Backbone as a chain_set.jsonl record, in Angstrom:
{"seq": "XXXXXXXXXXXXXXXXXXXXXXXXXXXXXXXXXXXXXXXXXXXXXXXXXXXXXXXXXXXXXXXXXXXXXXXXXXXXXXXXXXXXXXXXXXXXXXXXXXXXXXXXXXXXXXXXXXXXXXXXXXXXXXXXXXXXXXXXXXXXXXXXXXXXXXXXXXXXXXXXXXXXXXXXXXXXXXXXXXXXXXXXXXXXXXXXXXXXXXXXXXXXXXXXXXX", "coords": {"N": [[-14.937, 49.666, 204.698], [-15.364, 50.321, 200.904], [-13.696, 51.658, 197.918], [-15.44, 52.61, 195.004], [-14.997, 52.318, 191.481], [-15.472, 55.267, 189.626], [-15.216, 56.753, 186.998], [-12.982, 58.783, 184.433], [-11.694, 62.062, 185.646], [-10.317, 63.86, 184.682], [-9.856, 67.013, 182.983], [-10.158, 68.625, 179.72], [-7.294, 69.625, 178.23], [-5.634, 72.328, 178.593], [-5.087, 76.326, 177.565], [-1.525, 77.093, 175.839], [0.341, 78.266, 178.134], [1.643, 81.703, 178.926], [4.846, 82.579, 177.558], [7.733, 81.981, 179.719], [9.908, 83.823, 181.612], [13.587, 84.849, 180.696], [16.175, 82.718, 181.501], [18.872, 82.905, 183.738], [22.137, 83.838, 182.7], [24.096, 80.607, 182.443], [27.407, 78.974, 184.282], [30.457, 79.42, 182.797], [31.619, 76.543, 180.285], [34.37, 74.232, 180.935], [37.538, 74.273, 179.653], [38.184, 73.104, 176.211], [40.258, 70.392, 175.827], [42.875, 70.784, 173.318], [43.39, 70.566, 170.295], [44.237, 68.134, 167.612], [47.534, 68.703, 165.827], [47.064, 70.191, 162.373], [47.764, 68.894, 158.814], [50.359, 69.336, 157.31], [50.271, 72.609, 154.884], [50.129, 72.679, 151.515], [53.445, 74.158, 149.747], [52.741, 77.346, 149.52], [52.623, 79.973, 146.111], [55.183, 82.209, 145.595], [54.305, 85.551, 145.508], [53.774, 87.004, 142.552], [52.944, 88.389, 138.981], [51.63, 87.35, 136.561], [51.011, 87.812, 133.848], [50.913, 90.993, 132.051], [48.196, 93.252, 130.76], [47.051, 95.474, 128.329], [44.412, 96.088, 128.866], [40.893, 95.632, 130.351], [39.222, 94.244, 128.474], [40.919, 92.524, 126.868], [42.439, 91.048, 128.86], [40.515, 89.58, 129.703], [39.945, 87.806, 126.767], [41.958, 86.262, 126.994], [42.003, 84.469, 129.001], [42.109, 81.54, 128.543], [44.721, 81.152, 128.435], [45.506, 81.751, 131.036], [46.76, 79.763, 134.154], [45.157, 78.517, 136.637], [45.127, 80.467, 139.742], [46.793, 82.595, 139.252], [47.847, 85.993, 139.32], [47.347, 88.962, 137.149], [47.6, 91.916, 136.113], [46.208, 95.21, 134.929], [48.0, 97.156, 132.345], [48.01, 100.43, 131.441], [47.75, 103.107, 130.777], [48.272, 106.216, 132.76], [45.867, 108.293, 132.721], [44.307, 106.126, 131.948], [41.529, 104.373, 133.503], [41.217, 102.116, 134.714], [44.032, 101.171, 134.557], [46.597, 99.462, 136.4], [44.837, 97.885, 137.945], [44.631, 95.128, 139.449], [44.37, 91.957, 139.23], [43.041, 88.101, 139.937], [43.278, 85.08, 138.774], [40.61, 82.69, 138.239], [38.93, 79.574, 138.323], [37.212, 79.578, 136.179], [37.352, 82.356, 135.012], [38.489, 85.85, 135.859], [39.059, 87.538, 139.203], [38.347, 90.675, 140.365], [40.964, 91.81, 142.517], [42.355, 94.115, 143.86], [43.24, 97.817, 143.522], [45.929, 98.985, 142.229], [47.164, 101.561, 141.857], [48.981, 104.603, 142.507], [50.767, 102.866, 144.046], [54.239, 101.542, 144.209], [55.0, 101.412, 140.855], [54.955, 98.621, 138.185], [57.88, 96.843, 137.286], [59.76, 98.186, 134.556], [61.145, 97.302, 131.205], [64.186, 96.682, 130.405], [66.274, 99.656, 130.229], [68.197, 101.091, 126.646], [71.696, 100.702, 126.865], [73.376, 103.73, 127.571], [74.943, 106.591, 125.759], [78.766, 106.765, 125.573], [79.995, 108.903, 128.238], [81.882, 111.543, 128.412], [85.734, 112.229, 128.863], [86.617, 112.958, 131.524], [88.219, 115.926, 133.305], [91.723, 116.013, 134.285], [92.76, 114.825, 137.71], [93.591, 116.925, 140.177], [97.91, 117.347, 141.036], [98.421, 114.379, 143.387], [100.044, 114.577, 146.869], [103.843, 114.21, 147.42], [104.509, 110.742, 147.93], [105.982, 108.956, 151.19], [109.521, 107.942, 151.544], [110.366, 104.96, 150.394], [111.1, 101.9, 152.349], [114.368, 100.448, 152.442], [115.432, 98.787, 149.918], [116.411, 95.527, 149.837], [119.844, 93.565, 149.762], [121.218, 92.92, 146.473], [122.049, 89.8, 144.614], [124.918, 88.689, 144.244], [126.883, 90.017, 141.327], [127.468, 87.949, 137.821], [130.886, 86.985, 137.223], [132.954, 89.202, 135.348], [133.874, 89.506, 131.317], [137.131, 88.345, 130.042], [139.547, 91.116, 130.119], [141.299, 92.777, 127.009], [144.4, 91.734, 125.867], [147.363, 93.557, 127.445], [149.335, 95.796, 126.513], [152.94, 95.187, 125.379], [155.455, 95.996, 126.83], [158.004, 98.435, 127.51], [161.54, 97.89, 126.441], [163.931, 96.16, 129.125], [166.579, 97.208, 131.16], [170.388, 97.03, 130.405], [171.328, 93.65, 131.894], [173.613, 93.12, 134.756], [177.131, 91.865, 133.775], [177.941, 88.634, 133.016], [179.059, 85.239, 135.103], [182.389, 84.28, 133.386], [183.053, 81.38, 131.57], [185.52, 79.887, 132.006], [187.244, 77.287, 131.046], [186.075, 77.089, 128.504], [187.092, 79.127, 127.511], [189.913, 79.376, 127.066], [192.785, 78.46, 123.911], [192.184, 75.635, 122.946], [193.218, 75.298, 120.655], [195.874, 75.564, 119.829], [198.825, 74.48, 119.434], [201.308, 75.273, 120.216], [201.191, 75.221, 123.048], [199.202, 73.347, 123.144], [200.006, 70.641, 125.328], [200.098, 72.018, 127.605], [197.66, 73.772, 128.165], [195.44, 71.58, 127.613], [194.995, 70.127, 130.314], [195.205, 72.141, 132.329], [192.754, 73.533, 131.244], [191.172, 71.698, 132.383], [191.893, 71.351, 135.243], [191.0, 74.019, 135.873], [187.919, 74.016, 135.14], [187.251, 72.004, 136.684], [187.856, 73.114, 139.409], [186.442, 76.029, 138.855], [183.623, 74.288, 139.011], [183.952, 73.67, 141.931], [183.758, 76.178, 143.309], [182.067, 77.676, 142.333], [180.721, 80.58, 140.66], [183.393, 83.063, 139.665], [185.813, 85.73, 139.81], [186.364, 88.661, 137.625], [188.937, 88.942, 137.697], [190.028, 87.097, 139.264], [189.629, 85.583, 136.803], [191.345, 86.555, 135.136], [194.194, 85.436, 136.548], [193.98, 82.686, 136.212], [194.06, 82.135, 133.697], [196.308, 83.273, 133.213], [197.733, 81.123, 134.027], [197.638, 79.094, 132.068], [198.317, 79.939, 130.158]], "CA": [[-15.396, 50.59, 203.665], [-14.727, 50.262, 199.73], [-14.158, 51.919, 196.689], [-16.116, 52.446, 193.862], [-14.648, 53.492, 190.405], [-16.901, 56.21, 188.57], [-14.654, 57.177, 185.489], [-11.613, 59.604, 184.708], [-12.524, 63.012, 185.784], [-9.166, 64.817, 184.213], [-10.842, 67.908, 182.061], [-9.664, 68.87, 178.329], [-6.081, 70.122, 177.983], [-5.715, 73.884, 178.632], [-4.291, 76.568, 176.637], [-0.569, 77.242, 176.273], [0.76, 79.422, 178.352], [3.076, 82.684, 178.397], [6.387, 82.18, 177.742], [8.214, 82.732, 181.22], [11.114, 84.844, 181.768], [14.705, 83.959, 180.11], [17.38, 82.585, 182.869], [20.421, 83.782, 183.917], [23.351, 82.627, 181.861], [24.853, 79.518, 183.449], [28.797, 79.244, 184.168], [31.104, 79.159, 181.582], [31.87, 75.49, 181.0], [35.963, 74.341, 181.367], [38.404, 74.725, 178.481], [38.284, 71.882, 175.603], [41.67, 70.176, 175.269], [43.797, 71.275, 172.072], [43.397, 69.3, 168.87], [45.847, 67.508, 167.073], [48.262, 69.419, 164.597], [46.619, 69.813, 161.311], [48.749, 68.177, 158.084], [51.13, 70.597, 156.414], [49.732, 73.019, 153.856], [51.253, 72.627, 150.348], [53.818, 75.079, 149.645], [52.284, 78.22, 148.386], [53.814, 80.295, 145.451], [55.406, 83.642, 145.435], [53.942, 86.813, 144.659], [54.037, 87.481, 140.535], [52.607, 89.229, 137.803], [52.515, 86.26, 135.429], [51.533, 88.703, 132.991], [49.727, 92.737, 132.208], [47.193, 93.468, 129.878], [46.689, 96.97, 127.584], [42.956, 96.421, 128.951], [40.3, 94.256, 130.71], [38.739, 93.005, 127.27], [42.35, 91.885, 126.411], [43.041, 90.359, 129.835], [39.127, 88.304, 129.829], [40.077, 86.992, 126.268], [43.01, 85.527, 127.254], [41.748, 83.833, 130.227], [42.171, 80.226, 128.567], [46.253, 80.889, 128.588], [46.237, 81.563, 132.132], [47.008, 78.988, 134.662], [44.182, 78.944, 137.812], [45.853, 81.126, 140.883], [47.894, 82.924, 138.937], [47.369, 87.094, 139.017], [47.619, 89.534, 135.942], [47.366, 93.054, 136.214], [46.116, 95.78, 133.5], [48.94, 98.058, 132.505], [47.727, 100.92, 129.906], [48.715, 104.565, 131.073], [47.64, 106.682, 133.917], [44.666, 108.423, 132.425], [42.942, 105.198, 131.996], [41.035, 104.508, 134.927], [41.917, 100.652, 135.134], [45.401, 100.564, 134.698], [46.902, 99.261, 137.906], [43.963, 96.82, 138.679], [45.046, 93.619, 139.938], [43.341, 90.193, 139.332], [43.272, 86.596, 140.295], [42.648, 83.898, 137.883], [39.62, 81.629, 138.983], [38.87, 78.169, 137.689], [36.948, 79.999, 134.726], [37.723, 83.705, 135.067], [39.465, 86.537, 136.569], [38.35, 88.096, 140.264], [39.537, 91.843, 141.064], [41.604, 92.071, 143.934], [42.866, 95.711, 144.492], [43.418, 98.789, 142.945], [47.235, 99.475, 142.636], [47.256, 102.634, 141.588], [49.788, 105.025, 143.526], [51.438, 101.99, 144.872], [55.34, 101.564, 142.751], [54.821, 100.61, 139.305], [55.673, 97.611, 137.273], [58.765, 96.847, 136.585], [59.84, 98.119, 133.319], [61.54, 96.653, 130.679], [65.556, 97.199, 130.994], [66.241, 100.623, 128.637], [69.354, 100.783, 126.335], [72.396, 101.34, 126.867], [73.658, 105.234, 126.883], [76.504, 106.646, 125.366], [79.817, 106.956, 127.1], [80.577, 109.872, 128.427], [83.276, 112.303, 127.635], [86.954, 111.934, 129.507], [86.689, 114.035, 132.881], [89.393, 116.842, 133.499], [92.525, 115.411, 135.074], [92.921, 115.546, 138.813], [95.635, 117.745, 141.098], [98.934, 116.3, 141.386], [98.678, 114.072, 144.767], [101.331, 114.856, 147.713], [104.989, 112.668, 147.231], [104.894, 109.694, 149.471], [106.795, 108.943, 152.168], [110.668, 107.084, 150.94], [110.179, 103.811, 150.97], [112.79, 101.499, 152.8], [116.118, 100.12, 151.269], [115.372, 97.262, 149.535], [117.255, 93.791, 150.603], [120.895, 93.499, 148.925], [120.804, 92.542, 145.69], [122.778, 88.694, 144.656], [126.233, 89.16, 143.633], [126.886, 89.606, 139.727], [128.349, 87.021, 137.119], [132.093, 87.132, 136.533], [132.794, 90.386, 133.813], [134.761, 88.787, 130.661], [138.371, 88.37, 130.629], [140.173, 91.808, 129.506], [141.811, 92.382, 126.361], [145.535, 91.922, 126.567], [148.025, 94.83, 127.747], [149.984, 96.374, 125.224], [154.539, 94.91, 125.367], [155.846, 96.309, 128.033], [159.21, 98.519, 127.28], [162.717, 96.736, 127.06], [164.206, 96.4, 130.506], [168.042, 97.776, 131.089], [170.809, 95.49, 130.797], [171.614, 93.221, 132.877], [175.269, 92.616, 134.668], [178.288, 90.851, 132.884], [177.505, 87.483, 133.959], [180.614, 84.939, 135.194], [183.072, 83.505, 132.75], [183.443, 80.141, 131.444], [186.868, 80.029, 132.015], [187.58, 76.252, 130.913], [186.241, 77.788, 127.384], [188.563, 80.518, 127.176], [191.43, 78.708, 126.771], [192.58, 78.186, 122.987], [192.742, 74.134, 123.023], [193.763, 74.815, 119.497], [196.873, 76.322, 119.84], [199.444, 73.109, 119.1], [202.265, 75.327, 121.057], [200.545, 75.124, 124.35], [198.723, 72.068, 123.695], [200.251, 70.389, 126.328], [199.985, 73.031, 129.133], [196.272, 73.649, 127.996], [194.602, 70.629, 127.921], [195.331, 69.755, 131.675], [195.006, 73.494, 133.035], [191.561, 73.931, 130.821], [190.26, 70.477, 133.133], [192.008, 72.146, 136.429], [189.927, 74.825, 135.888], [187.066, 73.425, 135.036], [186.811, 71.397, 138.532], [188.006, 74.105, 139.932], [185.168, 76.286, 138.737], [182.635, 73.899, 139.52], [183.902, 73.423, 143.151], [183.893, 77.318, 144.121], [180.699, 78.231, 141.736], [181.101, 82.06, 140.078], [184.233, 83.445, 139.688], [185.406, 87.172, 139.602], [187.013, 88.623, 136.576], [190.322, 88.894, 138.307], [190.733, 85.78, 139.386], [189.612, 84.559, 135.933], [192.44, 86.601, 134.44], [195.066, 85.121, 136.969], [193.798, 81.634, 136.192], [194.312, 82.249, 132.183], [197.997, 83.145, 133.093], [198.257, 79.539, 134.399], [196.963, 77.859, 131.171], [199.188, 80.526, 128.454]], "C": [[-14.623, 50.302, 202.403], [-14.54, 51.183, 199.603], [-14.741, 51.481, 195.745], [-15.764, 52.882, 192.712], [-15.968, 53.737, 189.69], [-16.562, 56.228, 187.567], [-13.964, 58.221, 185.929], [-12.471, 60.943, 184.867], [-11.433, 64.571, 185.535], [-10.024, 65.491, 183.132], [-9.698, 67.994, 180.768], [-8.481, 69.764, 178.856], [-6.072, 71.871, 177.63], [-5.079, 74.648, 177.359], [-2.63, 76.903, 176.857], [-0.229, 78.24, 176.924], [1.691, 80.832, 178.295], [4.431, 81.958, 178.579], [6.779, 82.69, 179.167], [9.837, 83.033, 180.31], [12.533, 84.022, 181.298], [15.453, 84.136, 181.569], [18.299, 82.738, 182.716], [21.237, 82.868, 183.098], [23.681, 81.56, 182.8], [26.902, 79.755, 183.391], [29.86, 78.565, 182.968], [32.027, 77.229, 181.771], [33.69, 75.6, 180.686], [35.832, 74.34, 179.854], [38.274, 73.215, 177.722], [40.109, 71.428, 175.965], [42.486, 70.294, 174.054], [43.637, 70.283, 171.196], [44.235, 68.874, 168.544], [45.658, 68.462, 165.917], [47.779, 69.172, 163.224], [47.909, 69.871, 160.329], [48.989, 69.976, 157.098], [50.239, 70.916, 155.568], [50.731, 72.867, 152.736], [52.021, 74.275, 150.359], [53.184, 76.628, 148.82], [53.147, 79.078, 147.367], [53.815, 82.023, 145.561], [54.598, 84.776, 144.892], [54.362, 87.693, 143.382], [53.122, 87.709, 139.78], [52.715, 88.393, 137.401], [52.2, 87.077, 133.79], [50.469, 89.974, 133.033], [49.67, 92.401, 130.622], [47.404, 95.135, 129.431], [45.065, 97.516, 128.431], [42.039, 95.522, 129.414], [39.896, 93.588, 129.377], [39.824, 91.847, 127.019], [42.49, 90.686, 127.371], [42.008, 89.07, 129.538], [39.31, 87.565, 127.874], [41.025, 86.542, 126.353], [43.216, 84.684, 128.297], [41.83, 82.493, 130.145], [43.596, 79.968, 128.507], [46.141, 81.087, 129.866], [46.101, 81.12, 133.286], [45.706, 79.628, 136.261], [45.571, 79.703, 138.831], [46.766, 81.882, 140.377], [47.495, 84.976, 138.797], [47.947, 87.755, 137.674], [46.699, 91.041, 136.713], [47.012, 94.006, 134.969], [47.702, 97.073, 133.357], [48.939, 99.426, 131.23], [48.459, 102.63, 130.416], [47.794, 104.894, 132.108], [46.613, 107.489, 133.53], [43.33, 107.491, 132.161], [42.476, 104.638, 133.4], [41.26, 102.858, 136.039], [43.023, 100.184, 134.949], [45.515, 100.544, 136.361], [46.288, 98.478, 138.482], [44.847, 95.73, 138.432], [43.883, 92.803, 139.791], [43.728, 88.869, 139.524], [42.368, 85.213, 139.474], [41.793, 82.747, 138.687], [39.881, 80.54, 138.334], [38.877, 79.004, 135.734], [37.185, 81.743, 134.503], [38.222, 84.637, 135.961], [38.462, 87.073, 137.81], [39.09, 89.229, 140.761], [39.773, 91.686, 142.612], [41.854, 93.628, 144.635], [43.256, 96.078, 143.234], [45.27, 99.438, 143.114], [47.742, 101.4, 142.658], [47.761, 103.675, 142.838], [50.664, 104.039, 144.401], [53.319, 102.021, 143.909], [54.501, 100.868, 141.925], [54.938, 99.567, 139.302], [57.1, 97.975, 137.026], [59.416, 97.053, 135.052], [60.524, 97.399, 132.23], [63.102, 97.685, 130.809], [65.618, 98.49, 129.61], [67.829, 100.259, 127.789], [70.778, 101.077, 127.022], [73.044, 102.732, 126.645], [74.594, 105.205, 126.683], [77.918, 106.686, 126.222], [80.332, 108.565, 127.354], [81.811, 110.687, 128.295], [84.199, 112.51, 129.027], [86.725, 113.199, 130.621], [87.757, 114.535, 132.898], [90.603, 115.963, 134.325], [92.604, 115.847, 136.449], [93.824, 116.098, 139.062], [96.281, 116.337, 141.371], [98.644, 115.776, 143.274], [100.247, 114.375, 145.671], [102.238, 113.871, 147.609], [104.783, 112.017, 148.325], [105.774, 109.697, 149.331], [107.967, 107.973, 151.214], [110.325, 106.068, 151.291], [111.642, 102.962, 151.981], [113.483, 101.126, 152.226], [115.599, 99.167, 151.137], [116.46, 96.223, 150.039], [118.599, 93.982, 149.186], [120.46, 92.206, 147.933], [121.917, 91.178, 145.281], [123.967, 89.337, 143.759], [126.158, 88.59, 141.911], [127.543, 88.641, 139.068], [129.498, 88.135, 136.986], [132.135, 88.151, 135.056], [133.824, 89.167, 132.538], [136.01, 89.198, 130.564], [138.966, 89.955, 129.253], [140.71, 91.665, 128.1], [143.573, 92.353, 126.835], [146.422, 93.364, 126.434], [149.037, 94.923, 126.239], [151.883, 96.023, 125.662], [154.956, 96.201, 126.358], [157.329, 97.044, 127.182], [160.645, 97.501, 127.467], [163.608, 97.252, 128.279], [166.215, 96.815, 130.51], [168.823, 96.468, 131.394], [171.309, 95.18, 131.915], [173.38, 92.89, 133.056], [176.166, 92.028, 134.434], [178.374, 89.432, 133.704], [179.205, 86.144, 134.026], [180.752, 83.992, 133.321], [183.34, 82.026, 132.801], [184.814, 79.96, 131.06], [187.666, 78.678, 131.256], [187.653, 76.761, 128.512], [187.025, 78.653, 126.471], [189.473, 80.289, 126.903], [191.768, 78.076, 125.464], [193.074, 76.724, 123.204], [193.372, 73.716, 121.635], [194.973, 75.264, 119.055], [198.063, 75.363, 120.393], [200.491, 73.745, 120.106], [202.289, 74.786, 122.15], [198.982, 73.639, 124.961], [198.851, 70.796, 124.973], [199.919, 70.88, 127.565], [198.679, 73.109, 128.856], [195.526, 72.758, 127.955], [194.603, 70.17, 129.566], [194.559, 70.743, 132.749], [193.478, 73.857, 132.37], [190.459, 72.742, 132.097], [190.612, 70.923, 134.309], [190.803, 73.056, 136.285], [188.457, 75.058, 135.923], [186.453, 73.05, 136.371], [186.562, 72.623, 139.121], [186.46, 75.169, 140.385], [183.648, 75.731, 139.231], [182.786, 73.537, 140.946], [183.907, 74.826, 143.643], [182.629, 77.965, 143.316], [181.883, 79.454, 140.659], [182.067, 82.655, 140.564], [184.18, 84.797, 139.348], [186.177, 87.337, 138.568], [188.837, 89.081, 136.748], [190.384, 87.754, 138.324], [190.992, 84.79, 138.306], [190.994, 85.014, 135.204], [194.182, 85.625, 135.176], [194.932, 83.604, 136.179], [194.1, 81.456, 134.76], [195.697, 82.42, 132.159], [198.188, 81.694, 132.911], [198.362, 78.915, 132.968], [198.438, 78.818, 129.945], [200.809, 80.049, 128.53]], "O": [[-13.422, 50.051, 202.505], [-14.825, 52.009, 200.47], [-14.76, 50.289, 195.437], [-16.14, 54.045, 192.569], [-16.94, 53.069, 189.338], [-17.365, 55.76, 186.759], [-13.98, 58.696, 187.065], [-13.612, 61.06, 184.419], [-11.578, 65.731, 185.922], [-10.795, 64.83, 182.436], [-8.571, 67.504, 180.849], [-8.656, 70.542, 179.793], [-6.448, 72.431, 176.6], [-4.648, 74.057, 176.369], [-2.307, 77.002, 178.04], [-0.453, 79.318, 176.373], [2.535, 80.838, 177.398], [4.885, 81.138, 179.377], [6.233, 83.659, 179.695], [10.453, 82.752, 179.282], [12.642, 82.807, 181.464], [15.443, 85.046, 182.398], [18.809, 82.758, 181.596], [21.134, 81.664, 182.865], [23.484, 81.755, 183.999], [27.509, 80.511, 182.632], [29.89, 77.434, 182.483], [32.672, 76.771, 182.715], [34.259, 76.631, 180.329], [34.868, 74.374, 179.09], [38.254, 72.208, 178.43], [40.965, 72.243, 176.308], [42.864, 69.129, 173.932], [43.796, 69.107, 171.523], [45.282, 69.136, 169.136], [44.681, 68.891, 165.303], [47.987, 68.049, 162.765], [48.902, 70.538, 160.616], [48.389, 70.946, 156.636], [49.389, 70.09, 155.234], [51.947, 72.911, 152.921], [51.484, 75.297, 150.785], [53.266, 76.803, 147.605], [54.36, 79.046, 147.574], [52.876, 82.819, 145.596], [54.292, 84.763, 143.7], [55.045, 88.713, 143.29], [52.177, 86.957, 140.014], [53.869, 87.978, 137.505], [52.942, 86.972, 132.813], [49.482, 90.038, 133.765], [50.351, 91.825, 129.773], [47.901, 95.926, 130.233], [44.641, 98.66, 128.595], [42.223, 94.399, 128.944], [40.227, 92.418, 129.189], [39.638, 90.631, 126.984], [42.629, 89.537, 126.95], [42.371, 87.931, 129.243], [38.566, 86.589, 127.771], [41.214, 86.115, 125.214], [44.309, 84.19, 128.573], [41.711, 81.871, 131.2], [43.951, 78.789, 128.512], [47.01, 80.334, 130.306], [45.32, 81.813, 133.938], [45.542, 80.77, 136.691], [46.761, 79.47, 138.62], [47.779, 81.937, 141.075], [46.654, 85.161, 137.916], [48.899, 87.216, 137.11], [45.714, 91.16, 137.441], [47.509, 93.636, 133.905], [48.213, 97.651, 134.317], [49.721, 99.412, 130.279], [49.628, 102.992, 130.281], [46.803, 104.231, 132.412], [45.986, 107.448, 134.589], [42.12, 107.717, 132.134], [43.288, 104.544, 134.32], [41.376, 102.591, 137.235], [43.251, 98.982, 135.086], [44.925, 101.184, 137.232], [46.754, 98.077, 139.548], [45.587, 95.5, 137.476], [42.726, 92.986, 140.167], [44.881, 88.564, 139.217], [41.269, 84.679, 139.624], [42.258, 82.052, 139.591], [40.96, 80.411, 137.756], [39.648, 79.06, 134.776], [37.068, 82.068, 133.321], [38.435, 84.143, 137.068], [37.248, 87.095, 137.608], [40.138, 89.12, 141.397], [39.004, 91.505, 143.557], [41.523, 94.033, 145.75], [43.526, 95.401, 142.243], [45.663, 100.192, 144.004], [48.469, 102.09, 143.372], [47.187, 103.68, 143.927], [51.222, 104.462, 145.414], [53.342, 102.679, 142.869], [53.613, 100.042, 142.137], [55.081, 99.089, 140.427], [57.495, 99.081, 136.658], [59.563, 96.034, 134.377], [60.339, 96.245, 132.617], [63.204, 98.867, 131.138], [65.198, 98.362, 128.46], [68.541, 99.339, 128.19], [70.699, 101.93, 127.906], [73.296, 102.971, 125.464], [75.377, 104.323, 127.036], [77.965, 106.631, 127.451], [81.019, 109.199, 126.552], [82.824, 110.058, 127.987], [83.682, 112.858, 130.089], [86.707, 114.368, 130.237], [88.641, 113.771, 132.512], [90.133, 115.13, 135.099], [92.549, 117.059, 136.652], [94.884, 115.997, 138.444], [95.922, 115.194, 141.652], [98.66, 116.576, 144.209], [101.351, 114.372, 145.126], [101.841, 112.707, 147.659], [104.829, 112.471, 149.468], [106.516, 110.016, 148.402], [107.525, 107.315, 150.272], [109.923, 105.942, 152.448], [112.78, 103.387, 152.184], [113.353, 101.471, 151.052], [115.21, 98.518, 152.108], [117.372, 96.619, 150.765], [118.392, 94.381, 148.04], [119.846, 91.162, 148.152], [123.01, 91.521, 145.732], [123.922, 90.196, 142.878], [125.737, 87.559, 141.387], [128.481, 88.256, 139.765], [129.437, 89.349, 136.79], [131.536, 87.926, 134.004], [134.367, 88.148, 132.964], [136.244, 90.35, 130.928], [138.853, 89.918, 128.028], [140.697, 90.497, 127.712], [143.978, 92.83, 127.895], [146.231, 94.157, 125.512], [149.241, 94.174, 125.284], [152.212, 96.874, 126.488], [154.464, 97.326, 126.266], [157.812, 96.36, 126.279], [160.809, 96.634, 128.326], [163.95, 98.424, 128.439], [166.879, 96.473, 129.532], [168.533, 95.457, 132.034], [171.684, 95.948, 132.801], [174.19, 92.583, 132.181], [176.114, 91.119, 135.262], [178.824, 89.284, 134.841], [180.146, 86.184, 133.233], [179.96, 83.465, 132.54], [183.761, 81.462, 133.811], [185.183, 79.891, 129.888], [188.783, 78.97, 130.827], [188.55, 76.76, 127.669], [187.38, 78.774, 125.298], [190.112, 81.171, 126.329], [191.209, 76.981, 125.402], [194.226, 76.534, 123.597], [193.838, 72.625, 121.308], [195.139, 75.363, 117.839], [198.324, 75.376, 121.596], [200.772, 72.953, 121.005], [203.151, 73.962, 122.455], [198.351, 73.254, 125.945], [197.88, 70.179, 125.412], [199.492, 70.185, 128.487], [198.185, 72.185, 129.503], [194.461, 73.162, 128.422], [193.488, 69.665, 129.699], [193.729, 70.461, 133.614], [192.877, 74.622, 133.125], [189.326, 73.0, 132.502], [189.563, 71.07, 134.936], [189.681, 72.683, 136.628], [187.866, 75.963, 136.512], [185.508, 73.561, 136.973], [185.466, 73.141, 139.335], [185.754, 75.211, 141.393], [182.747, 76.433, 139.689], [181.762, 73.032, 141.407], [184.143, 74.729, 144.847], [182.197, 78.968, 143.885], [183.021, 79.363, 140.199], [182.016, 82.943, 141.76], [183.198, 85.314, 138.816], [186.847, 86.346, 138.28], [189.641, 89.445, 135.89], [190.839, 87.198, 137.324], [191.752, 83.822, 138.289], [191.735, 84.157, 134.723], [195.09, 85.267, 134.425], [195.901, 83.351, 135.464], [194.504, 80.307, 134.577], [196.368, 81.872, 131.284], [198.673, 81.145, 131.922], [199.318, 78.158, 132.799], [199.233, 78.264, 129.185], [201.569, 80.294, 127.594]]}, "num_chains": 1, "name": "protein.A"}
């Protein structure tokens, strides 16, 4: 037994059908792995006022002095309704940020100097401290200068009849006794100097000898 082909006998393409039903979530897939460390940010700059305004007109014509990123605040009095706004310099103009108002102020400008005040009452006498200790001995003084001199002294009582020069005593000029005296004045003499000080007795005996 063959086949015979007749021709295709697939009919025209239907219409679409309903959407079907949404499916359950599926499971959560795993965790990525961590990126690499992104490159430092430039340093950013401090929080400053670079400068306040009387008023927005003021602030928006002055917008070609001030530097992109830089804020300015209005500063006019507290009845005006925009003092205290904050702004942030764009490329080409300012963008409000916040409303300060009730937050502290601005810093003001330093005021003068005031006068000086008048001399306060003196205080109560404080209680005596305690004695201190003895200080450390102090280095011995220079030499004082030399006195003036004493005033002569009274004269002293005399002193006792001191011996005889017996060799003296004898007149060697007396031509009678020249003979007997020259001899007996040199006896004596020795004499004298071999026994020292004589008494005044003995000197009279010894004067017999020589007369």
């Amino acid at each position: 037994m063959s086949w015979e082909y007749v021709g295709r006998i697939k009919g025209d393409t239907g219409d679409t059908g309903p959407v079907g039903a949404t499916g359950s979530v599926g499971a959560t897939g795993a965790t990525g792995a961590t990126g690499a460390t992104g490159a430092t940010g430039a340093t950013g700059n401090p929080f400053t006022i670079y400068k306040t305004y009387a008023s927005i007109s003021a602030m928006e014509a002055d917008a070609s002095n001030v530097p992109e990123g830089m804020f300015v605040a209005i500063s006019s009095t507290v009845e005006d309704p925009d003092n205290a706004k904050l702004y942030l310099k764009g490329e080409n103009s300012f963008s409000f940020i916040t409303d300060m108002s009730g937050a502290t102020g601005l810093k003001g400008d330093t005021g003068a100097k005031g006068d000086t005040g008048n001399t306060g009452a003196t205080g109560a006498t404080g209680d005596k401290g305690d004695t201190g200790d003895t200080g450390a001995k102090g280095d011995t003084g220079d030499t004082g200068a030399k006195g003036d001199t004493g005033d002569t002294g009274a004269t002293g009582a005399t002193g006792a009849t001191g011996p005889v020069n017996l060799a003296s005593s004898l007149d060697t000029t007396d031509n009678t006794n020249a003979i007997k005296n020259a001899p007996v004045a040199t006896a004596i003499q020795n004499l004298q100097n071999s026994i020292g000080a004589i008494t005044s007795a003995q000197t009279s005996n010894l004067n017999l000898l020589g007369s």
